[in-house]
Tab-separated table of C-alpha atoms in Angstrom:
chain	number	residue	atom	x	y	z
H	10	UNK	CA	9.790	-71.806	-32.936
H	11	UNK	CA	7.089	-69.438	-34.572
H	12	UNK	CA	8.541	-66.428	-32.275
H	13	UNK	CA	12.436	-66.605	-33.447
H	14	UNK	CA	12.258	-63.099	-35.378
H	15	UNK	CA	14.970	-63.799	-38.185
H	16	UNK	CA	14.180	-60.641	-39.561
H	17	UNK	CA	15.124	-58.339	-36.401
H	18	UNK	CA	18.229	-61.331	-35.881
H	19	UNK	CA	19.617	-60.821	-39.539
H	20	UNK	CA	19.012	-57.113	-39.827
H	21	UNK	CA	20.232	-55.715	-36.646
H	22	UNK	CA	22.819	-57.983	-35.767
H	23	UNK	CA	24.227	-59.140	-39.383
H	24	UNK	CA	23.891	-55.549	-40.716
H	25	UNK	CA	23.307	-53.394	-38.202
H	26	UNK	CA	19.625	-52.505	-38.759
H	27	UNK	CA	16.319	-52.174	-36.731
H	28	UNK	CA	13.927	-53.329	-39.578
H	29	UNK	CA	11.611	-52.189	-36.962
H	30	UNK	CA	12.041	-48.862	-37.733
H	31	UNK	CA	12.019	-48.690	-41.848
H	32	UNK	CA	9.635	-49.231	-44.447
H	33	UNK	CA	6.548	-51.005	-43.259
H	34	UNK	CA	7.967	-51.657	-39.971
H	35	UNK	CA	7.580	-55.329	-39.691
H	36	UNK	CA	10.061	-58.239	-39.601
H	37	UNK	CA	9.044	-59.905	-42.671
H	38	UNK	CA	11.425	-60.944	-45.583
H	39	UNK	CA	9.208	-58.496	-47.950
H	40	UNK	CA	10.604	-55.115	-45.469
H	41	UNK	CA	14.145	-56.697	-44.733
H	42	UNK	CA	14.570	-56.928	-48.385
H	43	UNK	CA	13.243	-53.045	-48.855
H	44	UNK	CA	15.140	-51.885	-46.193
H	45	UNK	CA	18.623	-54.182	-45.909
H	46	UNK	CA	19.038	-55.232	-49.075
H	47	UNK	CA	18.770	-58.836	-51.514
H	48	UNK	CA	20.688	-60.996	-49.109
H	49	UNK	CA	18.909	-59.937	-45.937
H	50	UNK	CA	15.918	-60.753	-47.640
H	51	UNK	CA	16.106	-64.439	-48.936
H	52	UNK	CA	17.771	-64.816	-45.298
H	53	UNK	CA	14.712	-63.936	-44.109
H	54	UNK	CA	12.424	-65.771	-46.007
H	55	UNK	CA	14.300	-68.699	-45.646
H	56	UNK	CA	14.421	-68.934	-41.792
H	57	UNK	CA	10.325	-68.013	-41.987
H	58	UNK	CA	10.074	-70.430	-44.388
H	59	UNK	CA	12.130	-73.145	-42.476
H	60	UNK	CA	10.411	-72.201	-39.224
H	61	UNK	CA	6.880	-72.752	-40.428
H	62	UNK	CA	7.921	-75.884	-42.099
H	63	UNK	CA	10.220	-77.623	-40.140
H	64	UNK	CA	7.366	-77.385	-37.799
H	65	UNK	CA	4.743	-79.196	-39.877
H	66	UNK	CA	7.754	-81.914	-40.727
H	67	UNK	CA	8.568	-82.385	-36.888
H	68	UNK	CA	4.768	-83.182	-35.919
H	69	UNK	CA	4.668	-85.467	-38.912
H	70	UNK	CA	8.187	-87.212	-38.080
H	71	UNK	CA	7.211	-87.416	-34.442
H	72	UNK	CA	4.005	-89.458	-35.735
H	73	UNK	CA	1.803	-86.751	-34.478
H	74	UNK	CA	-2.279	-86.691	-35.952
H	75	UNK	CA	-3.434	-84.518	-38.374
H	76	UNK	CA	-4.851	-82.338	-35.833
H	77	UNK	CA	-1.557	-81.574	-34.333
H	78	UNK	CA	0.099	-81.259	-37.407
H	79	UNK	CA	-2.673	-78.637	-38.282
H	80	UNK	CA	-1.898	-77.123	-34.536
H	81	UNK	CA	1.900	-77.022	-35.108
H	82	UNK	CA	1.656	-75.493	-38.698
H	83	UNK	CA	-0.761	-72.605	-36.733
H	84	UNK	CA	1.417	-72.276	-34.001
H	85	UNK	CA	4.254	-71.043	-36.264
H	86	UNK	CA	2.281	-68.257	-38.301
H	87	UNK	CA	0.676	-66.877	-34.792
H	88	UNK	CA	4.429	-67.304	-33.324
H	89	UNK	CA	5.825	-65.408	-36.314
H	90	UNK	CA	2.595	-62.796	-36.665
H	91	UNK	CA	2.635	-61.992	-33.163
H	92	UNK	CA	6.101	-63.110	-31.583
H	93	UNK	CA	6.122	-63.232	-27.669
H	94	UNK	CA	9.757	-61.821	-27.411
H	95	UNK	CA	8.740	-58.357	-29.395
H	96	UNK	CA	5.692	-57.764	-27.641
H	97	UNK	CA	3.416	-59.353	-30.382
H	98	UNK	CA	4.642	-56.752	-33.186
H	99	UNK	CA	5.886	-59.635	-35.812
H	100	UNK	CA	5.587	-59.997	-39.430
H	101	UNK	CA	2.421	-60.661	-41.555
H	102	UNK	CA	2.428	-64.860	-41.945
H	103	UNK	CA	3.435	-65.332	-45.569
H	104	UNK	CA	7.087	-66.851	-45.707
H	105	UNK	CA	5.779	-69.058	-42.813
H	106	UNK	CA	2.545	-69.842	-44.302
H	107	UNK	CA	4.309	-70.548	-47.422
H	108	UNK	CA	6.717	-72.992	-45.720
H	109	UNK	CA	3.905	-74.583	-43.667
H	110	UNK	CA	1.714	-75.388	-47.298
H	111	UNK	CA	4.997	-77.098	-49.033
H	112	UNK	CA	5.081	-79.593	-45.795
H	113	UNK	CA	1.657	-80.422	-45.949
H	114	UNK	CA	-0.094	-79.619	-49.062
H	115	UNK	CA	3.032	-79.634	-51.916
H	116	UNK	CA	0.439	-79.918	-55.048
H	117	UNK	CA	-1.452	-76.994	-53.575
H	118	UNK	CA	2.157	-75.167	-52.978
H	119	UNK	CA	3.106	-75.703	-56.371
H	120	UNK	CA	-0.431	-74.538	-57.924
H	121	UNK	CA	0.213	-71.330	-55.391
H	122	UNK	CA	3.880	-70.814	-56.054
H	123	UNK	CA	2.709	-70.634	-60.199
H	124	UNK	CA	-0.157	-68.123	-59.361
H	125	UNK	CA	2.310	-66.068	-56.733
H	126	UNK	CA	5.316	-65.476	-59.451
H	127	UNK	CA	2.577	-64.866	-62.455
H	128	UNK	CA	0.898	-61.611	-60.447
H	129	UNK	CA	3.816	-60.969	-58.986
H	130	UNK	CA	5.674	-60.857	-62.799
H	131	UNK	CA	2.756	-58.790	-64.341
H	132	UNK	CA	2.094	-56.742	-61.493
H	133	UNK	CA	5.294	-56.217	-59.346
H	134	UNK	CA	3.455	-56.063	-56.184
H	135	UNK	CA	4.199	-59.259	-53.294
H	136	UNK	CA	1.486	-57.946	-51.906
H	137	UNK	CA	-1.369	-58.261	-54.320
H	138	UNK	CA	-0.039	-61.781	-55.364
H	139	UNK	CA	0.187	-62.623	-51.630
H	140	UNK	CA	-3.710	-62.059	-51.279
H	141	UNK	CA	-4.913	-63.723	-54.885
H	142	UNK	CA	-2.905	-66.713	-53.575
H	143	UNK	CA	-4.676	-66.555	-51.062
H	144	UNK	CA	-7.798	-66.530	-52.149
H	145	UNK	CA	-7.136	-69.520	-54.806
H	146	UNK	CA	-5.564	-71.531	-51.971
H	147	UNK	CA	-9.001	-72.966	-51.229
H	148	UNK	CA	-8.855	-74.640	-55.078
H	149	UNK	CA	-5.532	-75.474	-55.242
């Protein structure tokens, strides 16, 4: 599930772009949005999102342990970071990530979410609020 590249799906079949070979050249929301425009973008996110989510819900529906929960959550950001079907060239982990921390974590998530849209208001940089996320996840 990880390795479904939505943002190589929605750019060059939906609009008729190789995301692949714009901006930072990755298949993240965050270059799909830079390079295809708004729509593209939350498209993006939102299959990364789903994909790193839905499976963290699965595991948990299916009754699965922690462990594998933890394992299936993992599997998605390495799927999406380093996709099989595009020769391990994928995007950098964050929509996933993100959608894999609602599933299991939400009070972290929302503690994260706050922090991610206050850098990202006084800053403008995804980036930089990516990474302080990041490093308050541990506290959350």
């Amino acid at each position: 599930m990880g390795s479904i590249p939505f943002g190589l799906i929605i750019g060059k079949f939906g609009y008729g772009v190789d995301v692949r070979k714009y901006g930072s050249k990755n298949i993240g929301a965050a270059n799909v949005l830079r390079t295809v425009g708004i729509l593209p973008g939350i498209l993006t996110f939102v299959g990364d999102f789903m994909k790193g989510g839905a499976s963290v819900f699965l595991a948990r529906y299916l009754g699965a342990g922690d462990l594998i929960i933890i394992l299936a959550g993992l599997a998605a950001i390495v799927g999406h970071s380093w996709p099989v079907f595009l020769k391990f060239k994928g995007g950098k982990g964050v929509s996933t990530t993100t959608g894999v921390i609602l599933v299991m974590m939400p009070g972290a998530f929302l503690v994260l979410f706050v922090v991610y849209a206050l850098i990202c208001a006084v800053f403008r940089y995804t980036s930089l609020s990516a990474i302080i996320s990041a490093l308050v996840f541990p506290i959350a």
